[in-house]
GROMACS .gro file of N, CA and C in nm:
model
  513
    1MET      N    1   8.389  13.690  12.989
    1MET     CA    2   8.271  13.756  12.935
    1MET      C    3   8.242  13.880  13.017
    2MET      N    4   8.205  13.986  12.949
    2MET     CA    5   8.181  14.112  13.013
    2MET      C    6   8.031  14.128  13.041
    3SER      N    7   7.997  14.172  13.160
    3SER     CA    8   7.856  14.197  13.190
    3SER      C    9   7.823  14.341  13.153
    4SER      N   10   7.695  14.373  13.148
    4SER     CA   11   7.655  14.508  13.109
    4SER      C   12   7.691  14.612  13.214
    5SER      N   13   7.724  14.570  13.335
    5SER     CA   14   7.760  14.666  13.439
    5SER      C   15   7.911  14.691  13.445
    6ASP      N   16   7.991  14.607  13.379
    6ASP     CA   17   8.136  14.626  13.379
    6ASP      C   18   8.173  14.743  13.289
    7PRO      N   19   8.276  14.821  13.327
    7PRO     CA   20   8.322  14.928  13.238
    7PRO      C   21   8.386  14.867  13.113
    8PHE      N   22   8.373  14.935  13.002
    8PHE     CA   23   8.428  14.884  12.876
    8PHE      C   24   8.580  14.898  12.877
    9GLN      N   25   8.647  14.794  12.833
    9GLN     CA   26   8.792  14.797  12.818
    9GLN      C   27   8.827  14.728  12.688
   10ILE      N   28   8.920  14.787  12.615
   10ILE     CA   29   8.967  14.723  12.493
   10ILE      C   30   9.054  14.604  12.531
   11ARG      N   31   9.023  14.490  12.473
   11ARG     CA   32   9.098  14.367  12.503
   11ARG      C   33   9.224  14.364  12.417
   12ASP      N   34   9.335  14.331  12.480
   12ASP     CA   35   9.458  14.317  12.404
   12ASP      C   36   9.500  14.171  12.389
   13THR      N   37   9.431  14.080  12.455
   13THR     CA   38   9.454  13.937  12.436
   13THR      C   39   9.320  13.868  12.416
   14TYR      N   40   9.321  13.765  12.337
   14TYR     CA   41   9.198  13.690  12.309
   14TYR      C   42   9.234  13.557  12.246
   15VAL      N   43   9.143  13.465  12.254
   15VAL     CA   44   9.154  13.337  12.184
   15VAL      C   45   9.019  13.311  12.119
   16ARG      N   46   9.019  13.292  11.988
   16ARG     CA   47   8.896  13.261  11.915
   16ARG      C   48   8.919  13.134  11.835
   17VAL      N   49   8.814  13.059  11.816
   17VAL     CA   50   8.819  12.934  11.741
   17VAL      C   51   8.738  12.952  11.613
   18GLY      N   52   8.788  12.899  11.504
   18GLY     CA   53   8.712  12.901  11.379
   18GLY      C   54   8.722  13.032  11.303
   19THR      N   55   8.825  13.110  11.328
   19THR     CA   56   8.839  13.235  11.252
   19THR      C   57   8.883  13.201  11.110
   20MET      N   58   8.834  13.275  11.013
   20MET     CA   59   8.865  13.247  10.873
   20MET      C   60   8.927  13.366  10.801
   21ALA      N   61   8.938  13.480  10.867
   21ALA     CA   62   8.988  13.600  10.800
   21ALA      C   63   9.126  13.577  10.738
   22ASP      N   64   9.218  13.516  10.812
   22ASP     CA   65   9.352  13.491  10.758
   22ASP      C   66   9.349  13.393  10.641
   23THR      N   67   9.268  13.291  10.651
   23THR     CA   68   9.256  13.192  10.543
   23THR      C   69   9.204  13.259  10.416
   24TYR      N   70   9.097  13.336  10.429
   24TYR     CA   71   9.041  13.406  10.312
   24TYR      C   72   9.142  13.505  10.255
   25ALA      N   73   9.214  13.575  10.341
   25ALA     CA   74   9.313  13.672  10.294
   25ALA      C   75   9.425  13.602  10.217
   26ARG      N   76   9.471  13.488  10.266
   26ARG     CA   77   9.576  13.413  10.195
   26ARG      C   78   9.527  13.366  10.058
   27ILE      N   79   9.403  13.319  10.051
   27ILE     CA   80   9.348  13.277   9.922
   27ILE      C   81   9.344  13.395   9.826
   28ALA      N   82   9.299  13.511   9.874
   28ALA     CA   83   9.293  13.631   9.791
   28ALA      C   84   9.433  13.674   9.746
   29GLU      N   85   9.530  13.672   9.836
   29GLU     CA   86   9.667  13.711   9.801
   29GLU      C   87   9.727  13.617   9.697
   30ASN      N   88   9.708  13.487   9.715
   30ASN     CA   89   9.760  13.391   9.618
   30ASN      C   90   9.694  13.408   9.482
   31ALA      N   91   9.564  13.429   9.481
   31ALA     CA   92   9.491  13.449   9.355
   31ALA      C   93   9.538  13.577   9.286
   32PHE      N   94   9.563  13.682   9.364
   32PHE     CA   95   9.609  13.808   9.306
   32PHE      C   96   9.748  13.791   9.244
   33ALA      N   97   9.836  13.719   9.312
   33ALA     CA   98   9.970  13.694   9.257
   33ALA      C   99   9.959  13.618   9.124
   34LEU      N  100   9.872  13.518   9.118
   34LEU     CA  101   9.853  13.442   8.994
   34LEU      C  102   9.789  13.529   8.886
   35PHE      N  103   9.696  13.617   8.926
   35PHE     CA  104   9.635  13.711   8.831
   35PHE      C  105   9.743  13.799   8.769
   36LEU      N  106   9.831  13.854   8.853
   36LEU     CA  107   9.938  13.941   8.803
   36LEU      C  108  10.034  13.864   8.712
   37ASP      N  109  10.065  13.739   8.748
   37ASP     CA  110  10.151  13.656   8.663
   37ASP      C  111  10.089  13.636   8.526
   38ASP      N  112   9.960  13.604   8.523
   38ASP     CA  113   9.893  13.583   8.394
   38ASP      C  114   9.880  13.712   8.316
   39ALA      N  115   9.860  13.824   8.385
   39ALA     CA  116   9.848  13.953   8.317
   39ALA      C  117   9.981  13.992   8.253
   40ALA      N  118  10.093  13.954   8.314
   40ALA     CA  119  10.225  13.991   8.264
   40ALA      C  120  10.283  13.888   8.167
   41ASP      N  121  10.217  13.774   8.150
   41ASP     CA  122  10.269  13.664   8.069
   41ASP      C  123  10.262  13.699   7.920
   42PRO      N  124  10.376  13.708   7.852
   42PRO     CA  125  10.374  13.742   7.708
   42PRO      C  126  10.350  13.622   7.618
   43SER      N  127  10.337  13.501   7.670
   43SER     CA  128  10.328  13.381   7.587
   43SER      C  129  10.216  13.384   7.484
   44PRO      N  130  10.098  13.445   7.512
   44PRO     CA  131   9.995  13.446   7.407
   44PRO      C  132  10.039  13.518   7.280
   45LEU      N  133  10.136  13.609   7.293
   45LEU     CA  134  10.185  13.678   7.175
   45LEU      C  135  10.256  13.582   7.081
   46PHE      N  136  10.305  13.471   7.135
   46PHE     CA  137  10.383  13.377   7.057
   46PHE      C  138  10.306  13.249   7.023
   47CYS      N  139  10.177  13.243   7.057
   47CYS     CA  140  10.096  13.125   7.023
   47CYS      C  141  10.072  13.123   6.873
   48PRO      N  142  10.088  13.007   6.811
   48PRO     CA  143  10.056  12.999   6.668
   48PRO      C  144   9.909  13.032   6.646
   49PRO      N  145   9.877  13.099   6.538
   49PRO     CA  146   9.738  13.139   6.514
   49PRO      C  147   9.642  13.021   6.502
   50TYR      N  148   9.692  12.904   6.465
   50TYR     CA  149   9.606  12.788   6.451
   50TYR      C  150   9.584  12.714   6.583
   51ASP      N  151   9.650  12.757   6.691
   51ASP     CA  152   9.632  12.691   6.821
   51ASP      C  153   9.621  12.796   6.932
   52PRO      N  154   9.506  12.861   6.943
   52PRO     CA  155   9.491  12.967   7.043
   52PRO      C  156   9.457  12.917   7.184
   53THR      N  157   9.463  12.784   7.206
   53THR     CA  158   9.420  12.731   7.336
   53THR      C  159   9.504  12.783   7.451
   54GLY      N  160   9.634  12.804   7.429
   54GLY     CA  161   9.719  12.856   7.536
   54GLY      C  162   9.673  12.993   7.582
   55ALA      N  163   9.643  13.078   7.487
   55ALA     CA  164   9.596  13.213   7.521
   55ALA      C  165   9.459  13.207   7.588
   56MET      N  166   9.372  13.117   7.539
   56MET     CA  167   9.239  13.106   7.598
   56MET      C  168   9.248  13.052   7.741
   57ASP      N  169   9.333  12.952   7.763
   57ASP     CA  170   9.351  12.899   7.898
   57ASP      C  171   9.402  13.007   7.992
   58ARG      N  172   9.498  13.086   7.943
   58ARG     CA  173   9.554  13.194   8.024
   58ARG      C  174   9.447  13.295   8.061
   59GLU      N  175   9.363  13.332   7.967
   59GLU     CA  176   9.255  13.428   7.994
   59GLU      C  177   9.155  13.372   8.094
   60ASP      N  178   9.123  13.243   8.081
   60ASP     CA  179   9.032  13.179   8.177
   60ASP      C  180   9.092  13.179   8.317
   61ARG      N  181   9.221  13.145   8.326
   61ARG     CA  182   9.289  13.146   8.458
   61ARG      C  183   9.292  13.287   8.516
   62LYS      N  184   9.322  13.383   8.430
   62LYS     CA  185   9.329  13.522   8.476
   62LYS      C  186   9.192  13.567   8.528
   63ALA      N  187   9.087  13.535   8.456
   63ALA     CA  188   8.951  13.572   8.500
   63ALA      C  189   8.917  13.504   8.632
   64ALA      N  190   8.946  13.375   8.643
   64ALA     CA  191   8.916  13.302   8.768
   64ALA      C  192   8.994  13.360   8.884
   65ASN      N  193   9.120  13.393   8.863
   65ASN     CA  194   9.201  13.450   8.971
   65ASN      C  195   9.157  13.592   9.006
   66GLY      N  196   9.110  13.668   8.909
   66GLY     CA  197   9.055  13.800   8.938
   66GLY      C  198   8.930  13.789   9.024
   67ILE      N  199   8.844  13.695   8.989
   67ILE     CA  200   8.721  13.673   9.067
   67ILE      C  201   8.756  13.628   9.209
   68LYS      N  202   8.847  13.532   9.221
   68LYS     CA  203   8.888  13.485   9.354
   68LYS      C  204   8.946  13.598   9.437
   69THR      N  205   9.026  13.683   9.375
   69THR     CA  206   9.088  13.795   9.447
   69THR      C  207   8.981  13.883   9.509
   70ILE      N  208   8.881  13.920   9.431
   70ILE     CA  209   8.778  14.011   9.480
   70ILE      C  210   8.688  13.944   9.583
   71VAL      N  211   8.636  13.829   9.551
   71VAL     CA  212   8.541  13.763   9.641
   71VAL      C  213   8.607  13.726   9.774
   72PHE      N  214   8.726  13.668   9.769
   72PHE     CA  215   8.791  13.629   9.893
   72PHE      C  216   8.844  13.748   9.972
   73SER      N  217   8.879  13.857   9.905
   73SER     CA  218   8.917  13.980   9.978
   73SER      C  219   8.798  14.031  10.057
   74ALA      N  220   8.682  14.035   9.994
   74ALA     CA  221   8.561  14.081  10.065
   74ALA      C  222   8.528  13.986  10.180
   75MET      N  223   8.542  13.855  10.157
   75MET     CA  224   8.515  13.759  10.265
   75MET      C  225   8.611  13.780  10.381
   76ALA      N  226   8.738  13.806  10.352
   76ALA     CA  227   8.838  13.827  10.457
   76ALA      C  228   8.805  13.951  10.539
   77ILE      N  229   8.767  14.058  10.471
   77ILE     CA  230   8.737  14.183  10.540
   77ILE      C  231   8.610  14.170  10.623
   78GLU      N  232   8.513  14.097  10.572
   78GLU     CA  233   8.390  14.075  10.648
   78GLU      C  234   8.416  13.987  10.771
   79ALA      N  235   8.495  13.882  10.753
   79ALA     CA  236   8.529  13.795  10.867
   79ALA      C  237   8.610  13.873  10.971
   80ALA      N  238   8.699  13.959  10.926
   80ALA     CA  239   8.783  14.036  11.018
   80ALA      C  240   8.700  14.133  11.102
   81VAL      N  241   8.603  14.200  11.041
   81VAL     CA  242   8.523  14.296  11.118
   81VAL      C  243   8.434  14.222  11.217
   82PHE      N  244   8.385  14.104  11.180
   82PHE     CA  245   8.307  14.026  11.276
   82PHE      C  246   8.395  13.984  11.393
   83ASP      N  247   8.516  13.933  11.364
   83ASP     CA  248   8.607  13.892  11.471
   83ASP      C  249   8.641  14.010  11.561
   84LEU      N  250   8.669  14.125  11.503
   84LEU     CA  251   8.699  14.244  11.582
   84LEU      C  252   8.583  14.279  11.675
   85ALA      N  253   8.463  14.278  11.620
   85ALA     CA  254   8.344  14.310  11.702
   85ALA      C  255   8.324  14.205  11.811
   86ALA      N  256   8.338  14.078  11.777
   86ALA     CA  257   8.318  13.972  11.876
   86ALA      C  258   8.422  13.979  11.987
   87ILE      N  259   8.545  14.007  11.950
   87ILE     CA  260   8.653  14.016  12.050
   87ILE      C  261   8.630  14.134  12.143
   88GLN      N  262   8.600  14.249  12.087
   88GLN     CA  263   8.594  14.371  12.167
   88GLN      C  264   8.457  14.399  12.227
   89LEU      N  265   8.351  14.357  12.159
   89LEU     CA  266   8.216  14.389  12.206
   89LEU      C  267   8.141  14.267  12.258
   90GLY      N  268   8.194  14.149  12.230
   90GLY     CA  269   8.130  14.026  12.275
   90GLY      C  270   8.055  13.958  12.161
   91ASP      N  271   8.047  13.826  12.171
   91ASP     CA  272   7.979  13.747  12.068
   91ASP      C  273   7.832  13.786  12.055
   92ARG      N  274   7.767  13.812  12.166
   92ARG     CA  275   7.624  13.843  12.163
   92ARG      C  276   7.597  13.971  12.083
   93VAL      N  277   7.671  14.076  12.112
   93VAL     CA  278   7.653  14.204  12.040
   93VAL      C  279   7.686  14.185  11.893
   94ALA      N  280   7.798  14.118  11.866
   94ALA     CA  281   7.840  14.097  11.727
   94ALA      C  282   7.736  14.018  11.648
   95THR      N  283   7.682  13.915  11.709
   95THR     CA  284   7.587  13.827  11.640
   95THR      C  285   7.448  13.888  11.630
   96LEU      N  286   7.397  13.941  11.739
   96LEU     CA  287   7.259  13.991  11.740
   96LEU      C  288   7.242  14.126  11.671
   97TYR      N  289   7.338  14.215  11.687
   97TYR     CA  290   7.317  14.353  11.643
   97TYR      C  291   7.400  14.395  11.523
   98LEU      N  292   7.514  14.333  11.502
   98LEU     CA  293   7.603  14.380  11.396
   98LEU      C  294   7.610  14.286  11.276
   99ASP      N  295   7.586  14.159  11.296
   99ASP     CA  296   7.608  14.058  11.193
   99ASP      C  297   7.528  14.082  11.065
  100LYS      N  298   7.407  14.130  11.074
  100LYS     CA  299   7.321  14.147  10.956
  100LYS      C  300   7.341  14.281  10.885
  101MET      N  301   7.426  14.366  10.939
  101MET     CA  302   7.453  14.494  10.874
  101MET      C  303   7.535  14.472  10.747
  102ASP      N  304   7.527  14.566  10.653
  102ASP     CA  305   7.611  14.556  10.535
  102ASP      C  306   7.756  14.586  10.574
  103LEU      N  307   7.849  14.545  10.491
  103LEU     CA  308   7.991  14.552  10.523
  103LEU      C  309   8.038  14.695  10.547
  104LEU      N  310   7.993  14.789  10.466
  104LEU     CA  311   8.034  14.928  10.484
  104LEU      C  312   7.987  14.982  10.619
  105SER      N  313   7.864  14.951  10.655
  105SER     CA  314   7.811  14.996  10.784
  105SER      C  315   7.888  14.935  10.900
  106LYS      N  316   7.922  14.807  10.888
  106LYS     CA  317   8.000  14.743  10.995
  106LYS      C  318   8.131  14.816  11.017
  107TRP      N  319   8.198  14.852  10.907
  107TRP     CA  320   8.328  14.918  10.922
  107TRP      C  321   8.314  15.063  10.966
  108MET      N  322   8.195  15.119  10.960
  108MET     CA  323   8.172  15.253  11.018
  108MET      C  324   8.136  15.241  11.166
  109ILE      N  325   8.055  15.143  11.201
  109ILE     CA  326   8.000  15.131  11.337
  109ILE      C  327   8.097  15.064  11.434
  110VAL      N  328   8.156  14.952  11.396
  110VAL     CA  329   8.240  14.875  11.489
  110VAL      C  330   8.358  14.958  11.541
  111PRO      N  331   8.437  15.023  11.456
  111PRO     CA  332   8.546  15.105  11.512
  111PRO      C  333   8.495  15.218  11.602
  112ARG      N  334   8.380  15.276  11.568
  112ARG     CA  335   8.324  15.383  11.652
  112ARG      C  336   8.286  15.329  11.790
  113LEU      N  337   8.225  15.211  11.794
  113LEU     CA  338   8.189  15.152  11.922
  113LEU      C  339   8.312  15.117  12.006
  114ILE      N  340   8.417  15.075  11.940
  114ILE     CA  341   8.537  15.032  12.012
  114ILE      C  342   8.629  15.150  12.046
  115CYS      N  343   8.654  15.234  11.948
  115CYS     CA  344   8.755  15.340  11.962
  115CYS      C  345   8.698  15.480  11.976
  116GLY      N  346   8.569  15.494  11.949
  116GLY     CA  347   8.510  15.627  11.952
  116GLY      C  348   8.524  15.702  11.821
  117ARG      N  349   8.582  15.639  11.718
  117ARG     CA  350   8.600  15.703  11.587
  117ARG      C  351   8.568  15.603  11.477
  118SER      N  352   8.510  15.653  11.370
  118SER     CA  353   8.483  15.569  11.252
  118SER      C  354   8.592  15.590  11.149
  119LEU      N  355   8.587  15.508  11.046
  119LEU     CA  356   8.673  15.534  10.930
  119LEU      C  357   8.630  15.665  10.867
  120ASN      N  358   8.722  15.736  10.806
  120ASN     CA  359   8.691  15.859  10.734
  120ASN      C  360   8.613  15.822  10.607
  121GLU      N  361   8.490  15.871  10.596
  121GLU     CA  362   8.405  15.836  10.481
  121GLU      C  363   8.465  15.879  10.348
  122ASN      N  364   8.551  15.979  10.348
  122ASN     CA  365   8.614  16.026  10.225
  122ASN      C  366   8.758  15.978  10.213
  123GLY      N  367   8.801  15.896  10.306
  123GLY     CA  368   8.940  15.849  10.308
  123GLY      C  369   8.964  15.732  10.215
  124PRO      N  370   9.090  15.701  10.192
  124PRO     CA  371   9.125  15.592  10.099
  124PRO      C  372   9.078  15.454  10.145
  125ALA      N  373   9.081  15.428  10.275
  125ALA     CA  374   9.039  15.295  10.323
  125ALA      C  375   8.891  15.273  10.293
  126PHE      N  376   8.808  15.370  10.326
  126PHE     CA  377   8.664  15.354  10.305
  126PHE      C  378   8.630  15.353  10.156
  127ASN      N  379   8.697  15.438  10.078
  127ASN     CA  380   8.670  15.440   9.933
  127ASN      C  381   8.714  15.310   9.867
  128SER      N  382   8.826  15.254   9.911
  128SER     CA  383   8.868  15.124   9.857
  128SER      C  384   8.770  15.014   9.896
  129LEU      N  385   8.721  15.021  10.019
  129LEU     CA  386   8.622  14.924  10.064
  129LEU      C  387   8.494  14.935   9.982
  130LYS      N  388   8.451  15.057   9.951
  130LYS     CA  389   8.333  15.075   9.866
  130LYS      C  390   8.355  15.013   9.728
  131GLY      N  391   8.474  15.034   9.672
  131GLY     CA  392   8.505  14.975   9.542
  131GLY      C  393   8.504  14.823   9.547
  132LEU      N  394   8.558  14.767   9.655
  132LEU     CA  395   8.560  14.622   9.671
  132LEU      C  396   8.419  14.566   9.682
  133VAL      N  397   8.335  14.631   9.761
  133VAL     CA  398   8.197  14.586   9.778
  133VAL      C  399   8.122  14.593   9.645
  134LYS      N  400   8.143  14.700   9.570
  134LYS     CA  401   8.078  14.714   9.439
  134LYS      C  402   8.124  14.603   9.344
  135ALA      N  403   8.255  14.575   9.343
  135ALA     CA  404   8.308  14.470   9.256
  135ALA      C  405   8.257  14.333   9.298
  136ARG      N  406   8.256  14.308   9.428
  136ARG     CA  407   8.205  14.179   9.479
  136ARG      C  408   8.059  14.162   9.442
  137ASN      N  409   7.979  14.265   9.462
  137ASN     CA  410   7.837  14.257   9.429
  137ASN      C  411   7.814  14.233   9.280
  138ALA      N  412   7.897  14.296   9.196
  138ALA     CA  413   7.884  14.274   9.052
  138ALA      C  414   7.910  14.128   9.017
  139LEU      N  415   8.000  14.064   9.089
  139LEU     CA  416   8.029  13.923   9.064
  139LEU      C  417   7.925  13.831   9.125
  140VAL      N  418   7.893  13.854   9.251
  140VAL     CA  419   7.803  13.765   9.324
  140VAL      C  420   7.659  13.775   9.273
  141HIS      N  421   7.621  13.892   9.225
  141HIS     CA  422   7.484  13.913   9.176
  141HIS      C  423   7.484  13.936   9.025
  142HIS      N  424   7.576  13.872   8.955
  142HIS     CA  425   7.591  13.888   8.810
  142HIS      C  426   7.462  13.850   8.736
  143LYS      N  427   7.431  13.927   8.633
  143LYS     CA  428   7.311  13.901   8.550
  143LYS      C  429   7.355  13.877   8.406
  144SER      N  430   7.310  13.768   8.349
  144SER     CA  431   7.339  13.741   8.208
  144SER      C  432   7.246  13.826   8.121
  145ARG      N  433   7.280  13.833   7.992
  145ARG     CA  434   7.197  13.908   7.897
  145ARG      C  435   7.167  13.821   7.776
  146GLU      N  436   7.056  13.853   7.711
  146GLU     CA  437   7.019  13.779   7.592
  146GLU      C  438   7.112  13.815   7.476
  147TRP      N  439   7.147  13.715   7.396
  147TRP     CA  440   7.231  13.734   7.279
  147TRP      C  441   7.156  13.813   7.174
  148ASP      N  442   7.230  13.894   7.098
  148ASP     CA  443   7.169  13.966   6.986
  148ASP      C  444   7.256  13.947   6.862
  149ARG      N  445   7.192  13.952   6.744
  149ARG     CA  446   7.261  13.925   6.618
  149ARG      C  447   7.374  14.024   6.588
  150GLU      N  448   7.360  14.146   6.634
  150GLU     CA  449   7.461  14.248   6.606
  150GLU      C  450   7.585  14.232   6.694
  151GLY      N  451   7.575  14.152   6.797
  151GLY     CA  452   7.689  14.130   6.886
  151GLY      C  453   7.708  14.239   6.989
  152LYS      N  454   7.608  14.325   7.007
  152LYS     CA  455   7.619  14.435   7.103
  152LYS      C  456   7.636  14.384   7.246
  153ALA      N  457   7.557  14.283   7.282
  153ALA     CA  458   7.564  14.230   7.419
  153ALA      C  459   7.701  14.168   7.445
  154GLU      N  460   7.755  14.097   7.346
  154GLU     CA  461   7.886  14.034   7.363
  154GLU      C  462   7.997  14.139   7.373
  155ARG      N  463   7.991  14.242   7.288
  155ARG     CA  464   8.090  14.351   7.296
  155ARG      C  465   8.080  14.424   7.429
  156ALA      N  466   7.958  14.448   7.475
  156ALA     CA  467   7.939  14.515   7.604
  156ALA      C  468   7.997  14.430   7.717
  157MET      N  469   7.976  14.298   7.710
  157MET     CA  470   8.030  14.208   7.812
  157MET      C  471   8.183  14.212   7.810
  158THR      N  472   8.243  14.205   7.692
  158THR     CA  473   8.389  14.209   7.679
  158THR      C  474   8.444  14.341   7.731
  159ASP      N  475   8.377  14.450   7.695
  159ASP     CA  476   8.420  14.583   7.743
  159ASP      C  477   8.409  14.593   7.895
  160ARG      N  478   8.297  14.542   7.950
  160ARG     CA  479   8.278  14.546   8.096
  160ARG      C  480   8.388  14.467   8.166
  161TRP      N  481   8.420  14.348   8.113
  161TRP     CA  482   8.523  14.267   8.178
  161TRP      C  483   8.660  14.335   8.168
  162ALA      N  484   8.691  14.398   8.053
  162ALA     CA  485   8.820  14.467   8.039
  162ALA      C  486   8.832  14.581   8.140
  163ILE      N  487   8.725  14.657   8.157
  163ILE     CA  488   8.724  14.766   8.256
  163ILE      C  489   8.735  14.708   8.396
  164PHE      N  490   8.661  14.602   8.421
  164PHE     CA  491   8.663  14.536   8.551
  164PHE      C  492   8.804  14.489   8.585
  165GLU      N  493   8.871  14.422   8.490
  165GLU     CA  494   9.008  14.373   8.513
  165GLU      C  495   9.104  14.488   8.538
  166LYS      N  496   9.088  14.595   8.462
  166LYS     CA  497   9.179  14.709   8.472
  166LYS      C  498   9.157  14.787   8.601
  167ASP      N  499   9.032  14.813   8.636
  167ASP     CA  500   9.002  14.902   8.749
  167ASP      C  501   8.979  14.831   8.881
  168GLN      N  502   8.912  14.717   8.881
  168GLN     CA  503   8.869  14.656   9.007
  168GLN      C  504   8.968  14.555   9.063
  169VAL      N  505   9.016  14.464   8.982
  169VAL     CA  506   9.100  14.357   9.036
  169VAL      C  507   9.226  14.412   9.102
  170PRO      N  508   9.303  14.500   9.037
  170PRO     CA  509   9.425  14.549   9.101
  170PRO      C  510   9.400  14.633   9.226
  171ASN      N  511   9.283  14.690   9.239
  171ASN     CA  512   9.256  14.776   9.355
  171ASN      C  513   9.207  14.693   9.469
   0.00000   0.00000   0.00000
């Protein structure tokens, strides 16, 4: 443990217990692979019109794997930045001062405290992180809508999910 009077040094060795970043990342990677498999699966084209359950099951699996990809990717990145801060800055600093910050702020502040530089706010890493946070928030804070006779709400939902699958899940 480092005292406040010790000079700061970047640690190159550490042992931590209970880290979850790798576990969350593996779940996200596996879900993404399954999402891609379902997206590329041509079998619904060959389902008889009187038995659409195969296509519906595939769409349900694809949606679930897309959601898992996004949510667990965000969890992995959040766990990783906490571990990085705890390793390099200490558990006390990570828990008391950094833990309640939003994910984007953590990834701007923690590298600056450790390395003297932040992520480039206009760079691909930060922009991808912003997209991930937006997608995660859309899922975690999802709001249902009231049904309408014209089907506008249902069409809007279908359109939103199609855009979401196309733009957010693969990124």
